[in-house]
Amino acid sequence: MITVLFKSILSEYVPGEPDQVELTYEPDLTIRAILEQCGLQPGHIGLAMVDGQVSDLDCPLHDGVTVELYPIFGGG
Amino acid sequence: MSFNGKILKVDLTSSEVKVEEQPESFYRRYQGGHGIGLYYLLKESKHDVDALEPENPLIFAPGLLTGLRAPAVPRYVVISKSPLTGALGKSEAGGYWGPELKKAGFDALVITGSSKAPVYLLIRDDKVEIKDAGHLWGSETGPVQEKLREELGDKGTQVVQIGPAGEKGVLYANIVNNLAHFNGRNGLGAVMGSKNLKAIAVRGSGKLKAKNEERLKEIFRWTAGQVKEHPLSSMLHKHGTPAGIKTVNAQGGLPTNNFELGVFEGAEELASEDYSLKPKGCYACPVVCKRVVEVNEDDIVVDKMYGGPEYETLAALGSNCGIGDLKVVAKVNEICNRNTLDTITLGMTISFAMKCFEEGIIGPDDTDGMELKFGNKDVLIPLVEKIIKREGIGDLLALGSKKAAEKFGPESKKYLVESKGQEAPMHDPRVKTGLGLQYALSINGADHWFAQHDPFFAAEDGFGVIEMAGLGLTEAVDPLDTGMAKVRLIYYTSVLNSVYDLLGVCVFGYVARSLIPLNFLLDQVVAATGWKTSWFELMKAGERAMAMAREFNRRQGLEQEADKLSESFYRPLAKGPFAGKITLKEEDLNDAVEKYYALAGWNKSGGVSRNKLEELGLGWLVQ
């Protein structure tokens, strides 16, 4: 099982619970593939973390990890 | 056309009002905004004038497209010499005042001299009057706007004004229109106050007519239809800039405790939308992203009339001072807005004093007995009120952190976080190095919109790389890179942002921060003017304005030595993902600054070369 937390306004792009989705583990699953499933473009993402560590979008995910996704931001 | 061919000039010493006509070729060269503003600043100002002397001109100039029914181009600039920095003062605002000045028939307003008694300027089309403002002096912005509109019998009158902080000469007082749209930085409200000019009320009955109205309408309709679909504009529309707090905190770059920490435990509360109402917008802008906050509780009441705290204010007065109480930050924001104070420099000056207090450099005897410790929310409101009134410690802190450091002593200087004497905005260059280049190179002191921000260019499928490939920015650049790829990114996008300021563009409407693409912006310039123009000509106009700004600073004695960052930025963050890591080195940053000079055609001391001035048609600046 992989837990994905959609932070801040990214929660608007996922159904169900406000900000959390549980995915069945599949080999070679990446954050980029998760984004595609949710209709998010990579440019939406300002920060991706896996178990609290910064991660790139193409790194294969292990079973049991928690992914946190934050929207892009630059310039207030 | 999108311009009127007329510049209004008012001398407050002699009470003389003149209208100067300019040909189309003037607009093709200087466009609008800071292009026109700098032209008049360089023509009208003496080299060694003090910013608060009557001889320092104060210029208001809407963008080339401002006033048209075109999306997200409501902005005007205020240009002068800054009393905070001694460098160029340049600060843009949206809202409604700039479009109204264009509708009244003027493309800029140049104010010189100083009135003996408080006055306001009333512009009703070509009728211009200097009127007594004795009854308005000392009043906060809300009552002044209400009184002026009542007296003039016209609720549609647009009022730009200063509050008591500008009257008292707080060196980071700002200027506001419509109570919530600020020419926020560089202390230009103090310049207005030094002229005894309380307000400028404008009403225009004209209508700018583009050469091709239909094309403007098409782009407006496209924008209005896409605002809620595009992820960036949708985020701005639904949540405003405060939505950035959580991302920046998770990245480890949220300014906390005077930029010492990159994460703040109170970030979730600061980012809360508990008190937010429906957002408001600017003239002809479908993005509608200006925050409005209202609090009606026993302990705190916040008036929605003055807007609400944006990202910069939440961080500057919140996390950066260690304060996570949203209601308190919203209240201080309201007090600042009523009195016209720059919340960034205010927050940074307070956080600097807090750091000095915690380090024992200053003590209760210096602070009127206040415990200036990070997180002490109880001192925030009384301290801000002292600054506005210039009482006690407030009189010193009204000068900003760099001048306060002169009084606190040399030990305090290592805790400054500024460039050219202006305090840094809420973006940490240790997490995105492009901001370091921006702060160092900003002609008007540390400015976070001198260029575009690194995160949009961090990956090849990032919005910045996709949208700006046409400018030659086709590759991803690591946010921590300081090499030529980063210098090129900052150079190209600094010229682009200069173009944005010429046209009156708001970055929250256009790429890379939002949705409207560059080809649509070019189409709008063509539609507005009928010119057979191109991005090449626009970028050259952007370069031209930057060269004029640079030349203004050179005349103030500011060259390469001014393009530096405070040593604070070269110390590692103490908390968060980047804790203990040196991500920005002084030698790398200085090397990147020199590379930027080379790309820009500036000489090694940072001055614009004679050849570059001649190329840009600025031979008149060559002495």
PDB file of N, CA and C in Angstrom, chain A residues 4-22 69, chain B residues 246:
ATOM      1  N   VAL A   4      -0.738   8.499  -0.342  1.00  0.00           N
ATOM      2  CA  VAL A   4      -0.385   9.762  -1.006  1.00  0.00           C
ATOM      3  C   VAL A   4      -1.151  10.893  -0.323  1.00  0.00           C
ATOM      4  N   LEU A   5      -0.414  11.880   0.164  1.00  0.00           N
ATOM      5  CA  LEU A   5      -1.036  13.042   0.805  1.00  0.00           C
ATOM      6  C   LEU A   5      -0.973  14.225  -0.162  1.00  0.00           C
ATOM      7  N   PHE A   6      -2.120  14.725  -0.503  1.00  0.00           N
ATOM      8  CA  PHE A   6      -2.198  15.873  -1.421  1.00  0.00           C
ATOM      9  C   PHE A   6      -2.343  17.134  -0.579  1.00  0.00           C
ATOM     10  N   LYS A   7      -1.280  17.891  -0.481  1.00  0.00           N
ATOM     11  CA  LYS A   7      -1.255  19.028   0.424  1.00  0.00           C
ATOM     12  C   LYS A   7      -1.851  20.275  -0.212  1.00  0.00           C
ATOM     13  N   SER A   8      -2.344  21.117   0.680  1.00  0.00           N
ATOM     14  CA  SER A   8      -2.874  22.418   0.273  1.00  0.00           C
ATOM     15  C   SER A   8      -3.923  22.227  -0.826  1.00  0.00           C
ATOM     16  N   ILE A   9      -3.851  23.030  -1.869  1.00  0.00           N
ATOM     17  CA  ILE A   9      -4.927  23.007  -2.857  1.00  0.00           C
ATOM     18  C   ILE A   9      -4.890  21.787  -3.763  1.00  0.00           C
ATOM     19  N   LEU A  10      -3.862  20.968  -3.694  1.00  0.00           N
ATOM     20  CA  LEU A  10      -3.831  19.772  -4.537  1.00  0.00           C
ATOM     21  C   LEU A  10      -4.936  18.798  -4.157  1.00  0.00           C
ATOM     22  N   SER A  11      -5.451  18.932  -2.936  1.00  0.00           N
ATOM     23  CA  SER A  11      -6.524  18.027  -2.505  1.00  0.00           C
ATOM     24  C   SER A  11      -7.758  18.161  -3.387  1.00  0.00           C
ATOM     25  N   GLU A  12      -7.862  19.298  -4.078  1.00  0.00           N
ATOM     26  CA  GLU A  12      -9.029  19.491  -4.948  1.00  0.00           C
ATOM     27  C   GLU A  12      -9.008  18.576  -6.171  1.00  0.00           C
ATOM     28  N   TYR A  13      -7.853  17.979  -6.428  1.00  0.00           N
ATOM     29  CA  TYR A  13      -7.727  17.142  -7.625  1.00  0.00           C
ATOM     30  C   TYR A  13      -7.985  15.663  -7.342  1.00  0.00           C
ATOM     31  N   VAL A  14      -8.286  15.328  -6.095  1.00  0.00           N
ATOM     32  CA  VAL A  14      -8.512  13.911  -5.789  1.00  0.00           C
ATOM     33  C   VAL A  14      -9.892  13.715  -5.160  1.00  0.00           C
ATOM     34  N   PRO A  15     -10.511  12.579  -5.451  1.00  0.00           N
ATOM     35  CA  PRO A  15     -11.830  12.309  -4.863  1.00  0.00           C
ATOM     36  C   PRO A  15     -11.699  11.773  -3.436  1.00  0.00           C
ATOM     37  N   GLY A  16     -12.786  11.672  -2.752  1.00  0.00           N
ATOM     38  CA  GLY A  16     -12.815  11.032  -1.451  1.00  0.00           C
ATOM     39  C   GLY A  16     -12.332  11.929  -0.338  1.00  0.00           C
ATOM     40  N   GLU A  17     -11.518  11.336   0.553  1.00  0.00           N
ATOM     41  CA  GLU A  17     -11.003  12.083   1.695  1.00  0.00           C
ATOM     42  C   GLU A  17     -10.333  13.364   1.219  1.00  0.00           C
ATOM     43  N   PRO A  18     -10.346  14.385   2.042  1.00  0.00           N
ATOM     44  CA  PRO A  18      -9.863  15.680   1.578  1.00  0.00           C
ATOM     45  C   PRO A  18      -8.450  15.663   1.019  1.00  0.00           C
ATOM     46  N   ASP A  19      -7.571  14.930   1.634  1.00  0.00           N
ATOM     47  CA  ASP A  19      -6.181  15.084   1.189  1.00  0.00           C
ATOM     48  C   ASP A  19      -5.391  13.783   1.186  1.00  0.00           C
ATOM     49  N   GLN A  20      -6.055  12.648   1.206  1.00  0.00           N
ATOM     50  CA  GLN A  20      -5.297  11.406   1.342  1.00  0.00           C
ATOM     51  C   GLN A  20      -5.872  10.304   0.456  1.00  0.00           C
ATOM     52  N   VAL A  21      -4.972   9.596  -0.228  1.00  0.00           N
ATOM     53  CA  VAL A  21      -5.398   8.482  -1.087  1.00  0.00           C
ATOM     54  C   VAL A  21      -4.504   7.275  -0.782  1.00  0.00           C
ATOM     55  N   GLU A  22      -5.119   6.100  -0.679  1.00  0.00           N
ATOM     56  CA  GLU A  22      -4.345   4.858  -0.499  1.00  0.00           C
ATOM     57  C   GLU A  22      -4.319   4.139  -1.838  1.00  0.00           C
ATOM     58  N   LEU A  69       2.721  15.522  -1.551  1.00  0.00           N
ATOM     59  CA  LEU A  69       2.814  16.386  -2.729  1.00  0.00           C
ATOM     60  C   LEU A  69       2.334  17.788  -2.373  1.00  0.00           C
TER      61      LEU A  69
ATOM     62  N   LYS B 246       2.390  26.744   2.958  1.00  0.00           N
ATOM     63  CA  LYS B 246       2.658  25.332   3.284  1.00  0.00           C
ATOM     64  C   LYS B 246       3.767  24.754   2.415  1.00  0.00           C
TER      65      LYS B 246
END
